[in-house]
Amino acid sequence: MTSELLLWMALFLGGYSAVVATLLGVALTSKRRDREGL
Amino acid sequence: MAQQHEQWSGRLAIVVAAVSMAVGTGNIWRFPRVVAEWGGGAFLVAVTVGLLVWAIPLLMCEFLMGSKSRLGNIGAFRDFMGRRYTWAGAFMVAVTLGIMFYYSVVAGWCVRYFALAASGGLLADEPTQGLGQQQWDAFINNPVETVGFHAAAVAFTTFVVFKGIKGGLERVLKLFLVALLIILLVLSIRAMLLPGSAAGLAFLFIPDWSQLGNARVWLEAFTQVAWSTGAGWGLLMVYAVYARKNEEIAVNSGLVAFSDVLVGMLAAALVLGTLFAVAPAPEIAHEALDAGHVGLTFIYIVDLIATTPAAWIISPLFFLALALAGVSSFIAMFELATTNLMNFGVQRHNAAVIIGLIAFAFGIPSALSIEFLNNQDWVWGVGLLISGLLTALAILRYGVERARADIDAASDVAVGAWFNVAVRAIPVFFVLLFGWWIWQSIRDNPDEWWNPLSTFSTGTLFVQWGIVLLLALALNNFLARKIQAGPMTEGDT
């Protein structure tokens, strides 16, 4: 694999994974969790 | 007032259900083909824009309509738009039913191929280009098998929906999604490590920026987003009916949309990486990508995987992933039909059995004729764009600012003015997307575009939509009266 391909793979797969992980993190640590249970 | 006792056990449960609704067979057999054809990374950028201006706002609108009205689509439209517009909810239900009636057949194909692969029926001792075609012809021309697997998919789903939200859907969808993600992760990592896979991965990830200047790429990306995320289908609206009071909306909707595309990327890495690694020549891989959903999945992939090392496990896992994705999306459509029927006062158990019988009967033509199935896929697939438009119009009539305030009040993050702009822009995007599809169908069928009996004509779209629309309009007052009242129904809306 070329370094160009690795870079774009990291950007797209990593970027989307980071967004999903962040949103999941927000959901899991939400104050709503304490109030209503996740 | 409608009695609403059933509920998802928590936030994670509704997110899992919504992601499994969005992730369907299209993520595995459509996404890899369009992303490779329309600019790889550049297409992914266009898809990301599509998520932000079409899918996520629409998913939020659906979530709000379901959780606030506590009614299925027909009742939700009645309570958000007013009684005169109950027909809009009925039209949305009809479009999703149109898809449900053939989707069980497709889910049945996936189950059958999983069974065949697991029993060693898709293995070959030497490179072959005939096995896939041979297997497909033998299957599709055998009505006992096509109807039998359709019946099996309907029977299983009837059982799941019969058992209810917590006891049925929640248990099964959690299991299916976890299994699907593990399989896709394992197979895609393996595909990426295969010698020669880089050529396929380059089509997926390396951007061809010149494509962003091509209007067609944007139309393809927005169409992909509209079909893949489930935005505008009305399915999330129904899942939200069973959400806890004040369930979070904004972050949950974003999670569904971004997860759907992430799963699509994994599936594309699996399909494109494998194709280019195992195809004897790059031209064969391109042929496979040009062969349509059925050609790619059930013919080329069968042929190409048959002789690869570890095919005995790769092949069943691939078709198991396809079956899990297909059945979990079918469950969402079935639940939509069941919930709407329950709003007429029918108990869940009875409603599930009635919908099961209807789904089986109306799916038979698609099980017997692939031409018929293709026609239905065309008619109701494009019809989904209309459902998306109707959802946006419902929120525009309810008040975008009011909807945003409701969403903000129920969300971990403030959605901002972007939501107002996006919802107001959806009718514009609809005109562009819809106009393009109609123009394309006329261009591709210059002699037959008007003929309602031609499979992919413009005429068949308008005739079938027209019949459904007339029926929905004729039944408007009846439906508005007969659907039970929800928390928003007080007074005449």
Short mmCIF file of C-alpha atoms in Angstrom, two decimals:
data_model
loop_
_atom_site.label_atom_id
_atom_site.label_comp_id
_atom_site.label_asym_id
_atom_site.label_seq_id
_atom_site.Cartn_x
_atom_site.Cartn_y
_atom_site.Cartn_z
CA MET A 1 0.00 0.00 0.00
CA THR A 2 1.26 3.45 -0.83
CA SER A 3 1.64 6.10 1.84
CA GLU A 4 -0.97 8.19 -0.01
CA LEU A 5 -3.52 5.39 0.32
CA LEU A 6 -2.69 4.88 3.99
CA LEU A 7 -3.12 8.59 4.62
CA TRP A 8 -6.57 8.76 3.03
CA MET A 9 -7.66 5.53 4.73
CA ALA A 10 -6.61 6.95 8.08
CA LEU A 11 -8.41 10.19 7.33
CA PHE A 12 -11.74 8.71 6.24
CA LEU A 13 -11.93 5.59 8.41
CA GLY A 14 -10.28 7.38 11.35
CA GLY A 15 -12.38 10.52 10.89
CA TYR A 16 -15.69 8.69 10.78
CA SER A 17 -14.66 6.41 13.66
CA ALA A 18 -13.71 9.49 15.71
CA VAL A 19 -17.07 11.15 15.03
CA VAL A 20 -18.98 8.00 15.96
CA ALA A 21 -16.84 7.49 19.08
CA THR A 22 -17.33 11.13 20.14
CA LEU A 23 -21.11 10.96 19.69
CA LEU A 24 -21.18 7.67 21.57
CA GLY A 25 -19.05 9.25 24.29
CA VAL A 26 -21.47 12.18 24.57
CA ALA A 27 -24.36 9.71 24.81
CA LEU A 28 -22.66 7.56 27.43
CA THR A 29 -21.58 10.45 29.63
CA SER A 30 -24.76 12.47 29.24
CA LYS A 31 -26.42 13.84 32.35
CA ARG A 32 -29.58 12.25 30.99
CA ARG A 33 -27.91 8.96 31.84
CA ASP A 34 -28.07 9.77 35.53
CA ARG A 35 -31.62 10.91 35.31
CA GLU A 36 -33.12 8.18 33.22
CA GLY A 37 -30.57 5.44 32.83
CA LEU A 38 -28.81 4.43 29.60
CA MET B 1 -56.08 8.17 23.78
CA ALA B 2 -53.71 5.47 22.50
CA GLN B 3 -52.28 3.42 25.32
CA GLN B 4 -48.49 3.39 25.04
CA HIS B 5 -47.03 0.83 27.39
CA GLU B 6 -44.16 -0.58 25.36
CA GLN B 7 -40.77 1.11 25.53
CA TRP B 8 -37.15 0.53 24.57
CA SER B 9 -35.17 -0.32 27.70
CA GLY B 10 -32.90 2.71 27.27
CA ARG B 11 -31.04 5.05 24.99
CA LEU B 12 -28.56 2.46 23.77
CA ALA B 13 -31.42 0.15 22.77
CA ILE B 14 -33.09 2.67 20.47
CA VAL B 15 -29.73 3.69 18.96
CA VAL B 16 -28.86 0.05 18.25
CA ALA B 17 -32.31 -0.53 16.72
CA ALA B 18 -32.01 2.61 14.59
CA VAL B 19 -28.50 1.73 13.35
CA SER B 20 -29.60 -1.80 12.47
CA MET B 21 -32.58 -0.28 10.64
CA ALA B 22 -30.27 1.96 8.58
CA VAL B 23 -27.60 -0.66 7.85
CA GLY B 24 -29.09 -2.88 5.17
CA THR B 25 -28.08 -4.86 2.13
CA GLY B 26 -27.46 -1.56 0.30
CA ASN B 27 -24.45 -0.86 2.53
CA ILE B 28 -22.85 -4.08 1.26
CA TRP B 29 -23.93 -4.29 -2.37
CA ARG B 30 -24.62 -0.67 -3.37
CA PHE B 31 -22.20 1.56 -1.47
CA PRO B 32 -18.98 -0.14 -2.74
CA ARG B 33 -20.14 0.16 -6.36
CA VAL B 34 -21.14 3.84 -6.26
CA VAL B 35 -18.14 4.99 -4.23
CA ALA B 36 -15.74 3.27 -6.66
CA GLU B 37 -17.54 4.75 -9.65
CA TRP B 38 -17.91 8.33 -8.44
CA GLY B 39 -14.56 9.50 -7.19
CA GLY B 40 -13.65 7.46 -4.08
CA GLY B 41 -12.66 9.88 -1.32
CA ALA B 42 -14.27 12.80 -3.17
CA PHE B 43 -17.57 10.90 -3.14
CA LEU B 44 -17.12 10.31 0.60
CA VAL B 45 -16.82 14.08 1.06
CA ALA B 46 -20.06 14.59 -0.91
CA VAL B 47 -21.72 11.88 1.22
CA THR B 48 -20.62 13.69 4.39
CA VAL B 49 -22.23 16.92 3.13
CA GLY B 50 -25.36 14.90 2.28
CA LEU B 51 -25.48 13.60 5.86
CA LEU B 52 -25.38 17.11 7.26
CA VAL B 53 -27.96 18.73 4.99
CA TRP B 54 -30.36 15.86 4.22
CA ALA B 55 -30.06 12.75 6.41
CA ILE B 56 -29.42 14.10 9.91
CA PRO B 57 -32.04 16.89 9.80
CA LEU B 58 -34.62 14.44 8.43
CA LEU B 59 -33.76 11.81 11.04
CA MET B 60 -34.20 14.47 13.74
CA CYS B 61 -37.59 15.46 12.27
CA GLU B 62 -38.69 11.82 12.25
CA PHE B 63 -37.48 11.28 15.80
CA LEU B 64 -39.38 14.35 16.97
CA MET B 65 -42.59 13.38 15.15
CA GLY B 66 -42.60 9.86 16.58
CA SER B 67 -41.62 10.68 20.14
CA LYS B 68 -43.94 13.68 20.45
CA SER B 69 -47.03 12.25 18.77
CA ARG B 70 -46.54 8.72 20.19
CA LEU B 71 -48.27 7.48 17.05
CA GLY B 72 -47.18 5.71 13.87
CA ASN B 73 -46.69 7.65 10.63
CA ILE B 74 -50.37 8.21 9.80
CA GLY B 75 -51.18 9.59 13.24
CA ALA B 76 -47.93 11.57 13.44
CA PHE B 77 -48.66 13.38 10.17
CA ARG B 78 -52.24 14.04 11.30
CA ASP B 79 -51.03 15.59 14.54
CA PHE B 80 -48.13 17.56 13.07
CA MET B 81 -49.75 18.81 9.85
CA GLY B 82 -53.45 18.78 10.70
CA ARG B 83 -56.26 16.36 9.90
CA ARG B 84 -56.46 17.47 6.26
CA TYR B 85 -52.97 16.10 5.71
CA THR B 86 -53.39 12.63 7.19
CA TRP B 87 -53.01 11.32 3.64
CA ALA B 88 -49.30 12.25 3.75
CA GLY B 89 -48.68 9.70 6.52
CA ALA B 90 -50.68 7.10 4.61
CA PHE B 91 -48.58 7.76 1.49
CA MET B 92 -45.38 7.30 3.52
CA VAL B 93 -46.68 4.01 4.94
CA ALA B 94 -47.65 2.82 1.45
CA VAL B 95 -44.16 3.58 0.07
CA THR B 96 -42.46 1.63 2.86
CA LEU B 97 -44.96 -1.21 2.48
CA GLY B 98 -44.13 -1.28 -1.24
CA ILE B 99 -40.50 -1.85 -0.27
CA MET B 100 -41.33 -4.30 2.51
CA PHE B 101 -43.25 -6.53 0.09
CA TYR B 102 -40.13 -7.29 -1.94
CA TYR B 103 -37.50 -6.80 0.76
CA SER B 104 -38.53 -10.02 2.47
CA VAL B 105 -37.77 -11.79 -0.80
CA VAL B 106 -34.30 -10.20 -0.92
CA ALA B 107 -33.72 -11.09 2.74
CA GLY B 108 -34.74 -14.63 1.82
CA TRP B 109 -32.11 -14.72 -0.96
CA CYS B 110 -29.44 -13.72 1.58
CA VAL B 111 -30.55 -16.39 4.05
CA ARG B 112 -30.54 -19.00 1.28
CA TYR B 113 -27.03 -18.07 0.18
CA PHE B 114 -25.81 -18.18 3.76
CA ALA B 115 -27.26 -21.69 4.13
CA LEU B 116 -25.74 -22.74 0.81
CA ALA B 117 -22.31 -21.31 1.71
CA ALA B 118 -22.38 -22.85 5.19
CA SER B 119 -23.10 -26.27 3.69
CA GLY B 120 -20.10 -25.95 1.34
CA GLY B 121 -22.19 -25.36 -1.78
CA LEU B 122 -20.20 -22.29 -2.84
CA LEU B 123 -16.75 -23.89 -2.87
CA ALA B 124 -14.81 -24.95 -5.98
CA ASP B 125 -11.58 -26.90 -6.44
CA GLU B 126 -10.36 -24.83 -9.37
CA PRO B 127 -10.98 -21.28 -10.65
CA THR B 128 -14.42 -21.05 -12.10
CA GLN B 129 -16.58 -18.45 -13.75
CA GLY B 130 -19.69 -20.57 -13.99
CA LEU B 131 -20.52 -21.52 -10.43
CA GLY B 132 -22.18 -18.24 -9.45
CA GLN B 133 -24.36 -18.01 -12.55
CA GLN B 134 -25.25 -21.67 -12.32
CA GLN B 135 -26.26 -21.42 -8.66
CA TRP B 136 -28.21 -18.22 -9.24
CA ASP B 137 -30.14 -19.59 -12.24
CA ALA B 138 -30.99 -22.78 -10.37
CA PHE B 139 -32.25 -20.78 -7.39
CA ILE B 140 -34.14 -17.94 -9.03
CA ASN B 141 -35.99 -20.30 -11.37
CA ASN B 142 -37.11 -22.51 -8.52
CA PRO B 143 -40.33 -21.02 -7.10
CA VAL B 144 -40.40 -23.49 -4.23
CA GLU B 145 -37.07 -22.10 -2.99
CA THR B 146 -37.70 -18.40 -3.68
CA VAL B 147 -41.17 -18.47 -2.08
CA GLY B 148 -39.94 -20.78 0.69
CA PHE B 149 -37.10 -18.48 1.79
CA HIS B 150 -39.40 -15.44 1.49
CA ALA B 151 -41.85 -17.26 3.78
CA ALA B 152 -39.05 -18.08 6.23
CA ALA B 153 -37.97 -14.41 6.41
CA VAL B 154 -41.58 -13.31 6.98
CA ALA B 155 -42.22 -16.03 9.59
CA PHE B 156 -39.10 -15.17 11.59
CA THR B 157 -39.88 -11.44 11.50
CA THR B 158 -43.51 -12.01 12.46
CA PHE B 159 -42.27 -13.89 15.52
CA VAL B 160 -39.84 -11.10 16.47
CA VAL B 161 -42.44 -8.34 16.12
CA PHE B 162 -45.07 -10.50 17.83
CA LYS B 163 -42.79 -10.67 20.90
CA GLY B 164 -42.82 -6.87 21.15
CA ILE B 165 -40.28 -4.09 21.50
CA LYS B 166 -38.28 -5.32 24.50
CA GLY B 167 -38.86 -9.03 24.24
CA GLY B 168 -38.52 -9.25 20.46
CA LEU B 169 -36.93 -6.39 18.53
CA GLU B 170 -34.49 -5.22 21.20
CA ARG B 171 -33.05 -8.67 21.87
CA VAL B 172 -32.75 -9.71 18.24
CA LEU B 173 -31.47 -6.39 16.87
CA LYS B 174 -28.75 -6.10 19.53
CA LEU B 175 -27.52 -9.58 18.70
CA PHE B 176 -27.73 -9.02 14.94
CA LEU B 177 -25.90 -5.68 15.02
CA VAL B 178 -23.07 -6.91 17.22
CA ALA B 179 -22.63 -10.01 15.04
CA LEU B 180 -22.78 -7.95 11.86
CA LEU B 181 -20.17 -5.45 13.08
CA ILE B 182 -17.79 -8.18 14.22
CA ILE B 183 -18.09 -10.04 10.91
CA LEU B 184 -17.60 -6.89 8.82
CA LEU B 185 -14.65 -5.79 10.91
CA VAL B 186 -12.91 -9.16 10.67
CA LEU B 187 -13.59 -9.62 6.95
CA SER B 188 -12.66 -6.05 6.01
CA ILE B 189 -9.34 -6.20 7.94
CA ARG B 190 -8.57 -9.50 6.25
CA ALA B 191 -9.47 -8.00 2.85
CA MET B 192 -7.21 -4.99 3.45
CA LEU B 193 -4.30 -7.33 4.22
CA LEU B 194 -4.70 -9.40 1.05
CA PRO B 195 -1.92 -8.91 -1.51
CA GLY B 196 -3.33 -6.85 -4.37
CA SER B 197 -6.18 -5.32 -2.35
CA ALA B 198 -4.60 -1.85 -2.55
CA ALA B 199 -5.93 -1.36 -6.08
CA GLY B 200 -9.49 -1.77 -4.81
CA LEU B 201 -8.92 0.31 -1.69
CA ALA B 202 -7.53 3.11 -3.84
CA PHE B 203 -10.90 3.32 -5.62
CA LEU B 204 -12.56 3.65 -2.23
CA PHE B 205 -10.33 6.12 -0.41
CA ILE B 206 -8.08 8.13 -2.76
CA PRO B 207 -10.06 11.20 -3.82
CA ASP B 208 -10.51 12.20 -7.42
CA TRP B 209 -11.20 15.85 -6.60
CA SER B 210 -12.18 16.67 -10.16
CA GLN B 211 -15.35 14.66 -9.53
CA LEU B 212 -16.61 17.26 -7.03
CA GLY B 213 -17.18 19.56 -9.99
CA ASN B 214 -19.47 16.94 -11.51
CA ALA B 215 -23.13 17.51 -10.55
CA ARG B 216 -23.83 13.80 -11.05
CA VAL B 217 -21.50 12.93 -8.14
CA TRP B 218 -23.54 15.12 -5.79
CA LEU B 219 -26.80 13.64 -7.02
CA GLU B 220 -25.44 10.11 -6.54
CA ALA B 221 -24.11 11.00 -3.07
CA PHE B 222 -27.41 12.53 -1.93
CA THR B 223 -29.35 9.58 -3.33
CA GLN B 224 -27.02 7.21 -1.49
CA VAL B 225 -27.52 9.14 1.75
CA ALA B 226 -31.31 9.24 1.32
CA TRP B 227 -31.56 5.50 0.69
CA SER B 228 -28.89 4.21 3.04
CA THR B 229 -29.50 6.10 6.28
CA GLY B 230 -33.25 5.46 6.25
CA ALA B 231 -33.91 9.22 6.50
CA GLY B 232 -37.41 9.91 5.20
CA TRP B 233 -38.50 6.27 5.24
CA GLY B 234 -40.59 6.80 8.40
CA LEU B 235 -38.85 3.92 10.17
CA LEU B 236 -37.10 6.00 12.82
CA MET B 237 -40.42 7.83 13.37
CA VAL B 238 -41.93 4.50 14.41
CA TYR B 239 -38.99 3.41 16.57
CA ALA B 240 -39.22 6.81 18.33
CA VAL B 241 -42.83 6.08 19.29
CA TYR B 242 -41.40 3.60 21.80
CA ALA B 243 -38.68 5.93 23.10
CA ARG B 244 -38.63 6.98 26.74
CA LYS B 245 -40.15 10.34 27.60
CA ASN B 246 -37.84 13.16 26.46
CA GLU B 247 -35.45 10.76 24.74
CA GLU B 248 -32.37 12.46 23.32
CA ILE B 249 -32.75 13.37 19.62
CA ALA B 250 -29.79 15.27 18.13
CA VAL B 251 -26.84 13.07 19.14
CA ASN B 252 -28.82 9.89 18.55
CA SER B 253 -29.70 10.98 15.00
CA GLY B 254 -26.08 11.87 14.27
CA LEU B 255 -24.94 8.50 15.61
CA VAL B 256 -27.32 6.65 13.30
CA ALA B 257 -26.24 8.58 10.20
CA PHE B 258 -22.46 8.49 10.77
CA SER B 259 -22.52 4.83 11.88
CA ASP B 260 -24.38 3.89 8.71
CA VAL B 261 -21.69 5.43 6.48
CA LEU B 262 -18.88 3.97 8.62
CA VAL B 263 -20.38 0.49 8.18
CA GLY B 264 -20.71 1.23 4.46
CA MET B 265 -16.98 2.07 4.34
CA LEU B 266 -16.06 -1.20 6.08
CA ALA B 267 -18.26 -3.14 3.66
CA ALA B 268 -16.73 -1.29 0.73
CA ALA B 269 -13.20 -2.08 1.99
CA LEU B 270 -14.25 -5.73 2.22
CA VAL B 271 -15.87 -5.91 -1.23
CA LEU B 272 -13.42 -3.75 -3.19
CA GLY B 273 -10.32 -5.08 -1.42
CA THR B 274 -11.35 -8.69 -1.98
CA LEU B 275 -12.48 -8.16 -5.58
CA PHE B 276 -9.22 -6.62 -6.71
CA ALA B 277 -7.12 -9.08 -4.70
CA VAL B 278 -8.74 -12.25 -5.99
CA ALA B 279 -9.86 -11.28 -9.52
CA PRO B 280 -7.53 -12.83 -12.10
CA ALA B 281 -7.39 -9.45 -13.90
CA PRO B 282 -8.50 -5.92 -12.93
CA GLU B 283 -11.01 -5.97 -15.82
CA ILE B 284 -12.89 -8.82 -14.08
CA ALA B 285 -13.13 -6.71 -10.91
CA HIS B 286 -14.54 -3.80 -12.96
CA GLU B 287 -16.99 -6.15 -14.68
CA ALA B 288 -18.18 -7.30 -11.25
CA LEU B 289 -18.73 -3.69 -10.12
CA ASP B 290 -20.76 -3.00 -13.26
CA ALA B 291 -22.93 -6.09 -12.81
CA GLY B 292 -25.57 -4.56 -10.49
CA HIS B 293 -26.53 -5.71 -6.99
CA VAL B 294 -27.42 -9.26 -7.97
CA GLY B 295 -24.56 -9.73 -10.42
CA LEU B 296 -21.94 -8.46 -8.00
CA THR B 297 -23.15 -10.29 -4.92
CA PHE B 298 -24.65 -13.55 -6.06
CA ILE B 299 -22.61 -14.22 -9.20
CA TYR B 300 -19.17 -12.53 -9.26
CA ILE B 301 -18.43 -12.68 -5.53
CA VAL B 302 -19.50 -16.33 -5.44
CA ASP B 303 -17.16 -17.11 -8.35
CA LEU B 304 -14.22 -15.12 -7.02
CA ILE B 305 -14.37 -16.30 -3.43
CA ALA B 306 -14.98 -19.97 -4.32
CA THR B 307 -11.33 -20.94 -4.70
CA THR B 308 -9.64 -18.49 -2.31
CA PRO B 309 -7.92 -19.82 0.82
CA ALA B 310 -10.34 -20.06 3.75
CA ALA B 311 -13.32 -19.74 1.38
CA TRP B 312 -15.12 -22.31 3.55
CA ILE B 313 -15.41 -19.67 6.31
CA ILE B 314 -15.21 -16.37 4.34
CA SER B 315 -18.13 -17.21 2.08
CA PRO B 316 -20.64 -18.14 4.83
CA LEU B 317 -19.57 -15.15 6.95
CA PHE B 318 -20.06 -12.76 4.02
CA PHE B 319 -23.57 -14.04 3.30
CA LEU B 320 -24.38 -14.15 7.02
CA ALA B 321 -23.49 -10.43 7.22
CA LEU B 322 -25.74 -9.76 4.24
CA ALA B 323 -28.59 -11.78 5.80
CA LEU B 324 -28.26 -10.02 9.19
CA ALA B 325 -28.28 -6.61 7.51
CA GLY B 326 -31.26 -7.53 5.32
CA VAL B 327 -33.41 -9.10 8.02
CA SER B 328 -32.79 -6.31 10.56
CA SER B 329 -33.94 -3.68 8.05
CA PHE B 330 -36.95 -5.84 7.15
CA ILE B 331 -37.84 -6.01 10.87
CA ALA B 332 -37.99 -2.17 10.94
CA MET B 333 -40.37 -2.07 7.95
CA PHE B 334 -42.54 -4.79 9.51
CA GLU B 335 -42.67 -2.86 12.79
CA LEU B 336 -43.74 0.26 10.89
CA ALA B 337 -46.68 -1.61 9.39
CA THR B 338 -47.56 -3.23 12.73
CA THR B 339 -47.44 0.01 14.74
CA ASN B 340 -49.65 1.82 12.23
CA LEU B 341 -52.17 -1.03 12.39
CA MET B 342 -52.04 -0.98 16.20
CA ASN B 343 -53.07 2.68 16.06
CA PHE B 344 -56.45 1.49 14.80
CA GLY B 345 -56.92 -0.30 18.10
CA VAL B 346 -55.58 -3.71 17.05
CA GLN B 347 -53.50 -5.55 19.69
CA ARG B 348 -49.81 -6.15 18.85
CA HIS B 349 -50.12 -9.93 18.61
CA ASN B 350 -53.02 -9.75 16.18
CA ALA B 351 -51.44 -6.90 14.23
CA ALA B 352 -48.14 -8.80 13.80
CA VAL B 353 -49.92 -11.90 12.49
CA ILE B 354 -52.10 -9.87 10.11
CA ILE B 355 -49.06 -7.99 8.75
CA GLY B 356 -47.17 -11.30 8.44
CA LEU B 357 -49.94 -12.80 6.32
CA ILE B 358 -50.18 -9.66 4.17
CA ALA B 359 -46.38 -9.47 3.75
CA PHE B 360 -46.25 -13.10 2.69
CA ALA B 361 -49.12 -12.78 0.19
CA PHE B 362 -47.97 -9.49 -1.36
CA GLY B 363 -44.34 -10.67 -1.53
CA ILE B 364 -45.18 -13.69 -3.67
CA PRO B 365 -45.18 -11.81 -7.03
CA SER B 366 -41.63 -10.55 -6.29
CA ALA B 367 -40.56 -14.04 -5.22
CA LEU B 368 -41.81 -15.44 -8.52
CA SER B 369 -40.65 -12.70 -10.88
CA ILE B 370 -37.42 -10.74 -10.65
CA GLU B 371 -38.84 -8.33 -13.24
CA PHE B 372 -41.67 -7.51 -10.87
CA LEU B 373 -39.23 -7.12 -7.98
CA ASN B 374 -37.06 -4.75 -10.03
CA ASN B 375 -40.13 -2.69 -10.90
CA GLN B 376 -41.16 -2.39 -7.26
CA ASP B 377 -37.60 -1.51 -6.23
CA TRP B 378 -37.63 1.28 -8.83
CA VAL B 379 -41.09 2.65 -7.99
CA TRP B 380 -40.85 2.71 -4.21
CA GLY B 381 -37.11 3.45 -4.07
CA VAL B 382 -37.66 6.75 -5.90
CA GLY B 383 -40.89 7.18 -3.92
CA LEU B 384 -38.80 7.41 -0.74
CA LEU B 385 -37.60 10.81 -1.89
CA ILE B 386 -41.24 11.95 -1.78
CA SER B 387 -41.57 10.55 1.76
CA GLY B 388 -38.51 12.59 2.76
CA LEU B 389 -40.07 15.71 1.26
CA LEU B 390 -43.36 15.08 3.12
CA THR B 391 -41.46 14.78 6.43
CA ALA B 392 -39.77 18.14 5.85
CA LEU B 393 -43.12 19.71 4.84
CA ALA B 394 -44.70 18.38 8.05
CA ILE B 395 -42.02 20.14 10.10
CA LEU B 396 -42.30 23.32 8.02
CA ARG B 397 -46.03 23.37 8.73
CA TYR B 398 -45.50 22.59 12.42
CA GLY B 399 -42.91 25.38 12.56
CA VAL B 400 -39.17 24.89 12.06
CA GLU B 401 -38.27 27.14 14.98
CA ARG B 402 -40.75 25.33 17.20
CA ALA B 403 -39.37 21.94 16.11
CA ARG B 404 -35.83 23.11 16.78
CA ALA B 405 -36.81 24.29 20.25
CA ASP B 406 -38.42 20.90 20.93
CA ILE B 407 -35.30 19.08 19.69
CA ASP B 408 -32.99 21.35 21.71
CA ALA B 409 -35.04 20.72 24.83
CA ALA B 410 -34.54 16.99 24.38
CA SER B 411 -30.91 16.95 23.26
CA ASP B 412 -27.42 16.82 24.72
CA VAL B 413 -26.27 19.49 22.26
CA ALA B 414 -28.04 22.51 20.77
CA VAL B 415 -28.62 21.88 17.08
CA GLY B 416 -28.26 25.52 16.07
CA ALA B 417 -29.62 27.55 13.16
CA TRP B 418 -28.16 25.00 10.76
CA PHE B 419 -31.25 22.84 11.39
CA ASN B 420 -33.63 25.59 10.22
CA VAL B 421 -31.62 26.17 7.05
CA ALA B 422 -31.30 22.45 6.29
CA VAL B 423 -35.02 21.69 6.73
CA ARG B 424 -35.98 24.65 4.55
CA ALA B 425 -33.46 23.49 1.92
CA ILE B 426 -34.81 19.92 1.74
CA PRO B 427 -37.62 20.82 -0.74
CA VAL B 428 -34.95 22.38 -2.99
CA PHE B 429 -32.76 19.27 -2.80
CA PHE B 430 -35.85 17.19 -3.46
CA VAL B 431 -36.63 19.07 -6.69
CA LEU B 432 -33.04 18.56 -7.87
CA LEU B 433 -32.84 14.87 -6.94
CA PHE B 434 -36.32 13.96 -8.06
CA GLY B 435 -36.03 15.94 -11.29
CA TRP B 436 -32.74 14.22 -12.06
CA TRP B 437 -34.14 10.72 -11.54
CA ILE B 438 -37.15 11.49 -13.74
CA TRP B 439 -35.00 13.06 -16.44
CA GLN B 440 -32.68 10.06 -16.32
CA SER B 441 -35.51 7.56 -16.66
CA ILE B 442 -36.89 9.43 -19.69
CA ARG B 443 -33.41 9.63 -21.24
CA ASP B 444 -32.76 5.90 -20.71
CA ASN B 445 -36.16 4.85 -22.12
CA PRO B 446 -36.77 7.25 -25.02
CA ASP B 447 -39.40 4.95 -26.60
CA GLU B 448 -40.99 3.49 -23.50
CA TRP B 449 -40.69 6.17 -20.80
CA TRP B 450 -44.45 6.77 -20.72
CA ASN B 451 -45.39 3.06 -20.64
CA PRO B 452 -46.66 2.05 -17.16
CA LEU B 453 -46.04 -1.61 -18.02
CA SER B 454 -42.33 -1.08 -18.69
CA THR B 455 -40.18 -2.04 -15.67
CA PHE B 456 -38.09 1.14 -15.26
CA SER B 457 -40.30 3.71 -16.98
CA THR B 458 -41.43 7.10 -15.73
CA GLY B 459 -44.98 6.03 -16.51
CA THR B 460 -44.90 3.15 -14.03
CA LEU B 461 -43.73 5.54 -11.29
CA PHE B 462 -46.53 8.03 -11.75
CA VAL B 463 -49.27 5.44 -12.28
CA GLN B 464 -48.40 3.49 -9.11
CA TRP B 465 -47.79 6.60 -6.99
CA GLY B 466 -50.99 8.10 -8.43
CA ILE B 467 -53.08 5.10 -7.40
CA VAL B 468 -51.66 5.19 -3.86
CA LEU B 469 -52.08 8.96 -3.60
CA LEU B 470 -55.71 8.84 -4.77
CA LEU B 471 -56.48 6.08 -2.27
CA ALA B 472 -54.76 8.00 0.54
CA LEU B 473 -56.67 11.18 -0.33
CA ALA B 474 -59.97 9.31 -0.56
CA LEU B 475 -59.38 7.72 2.84
CA ASN B 476 -58.04 10.90 4.47
CA ASN B 477 -61.01 11.67 6.73
CA PHE B 478 -61.60 8.04 7.57
CA LEU B 479 -57.96 7.60 8.65
CA ALA B 480 -57.93 10.88 10.60
CA ARG B 481 -60.99 9.72 12.51
CA LYS B 482 -60.06 6.09 13.05
CA ILE B 483 -56.44 6.49 14.17
CA GLN B 484 -56.37 6.68 17.95
CA ALA B 485 -55.63 9.95 19.69
CA GLY B 486 -52.14 10.66 21.01
CA PRO B 487 -50.81 13.25 23.46
CA MET B 488 -50.84 15.92 20.74
CA THR B 489 -54.34 15.16 19.47
CA GLU B 490 -56.21 17.20 22.07
CA GLY B 491 -58.66 19.42 20.19
CA ASP B 492 -58.82 19.57 16.43
CA THR B 493 -55.26 19.91 15.11
#
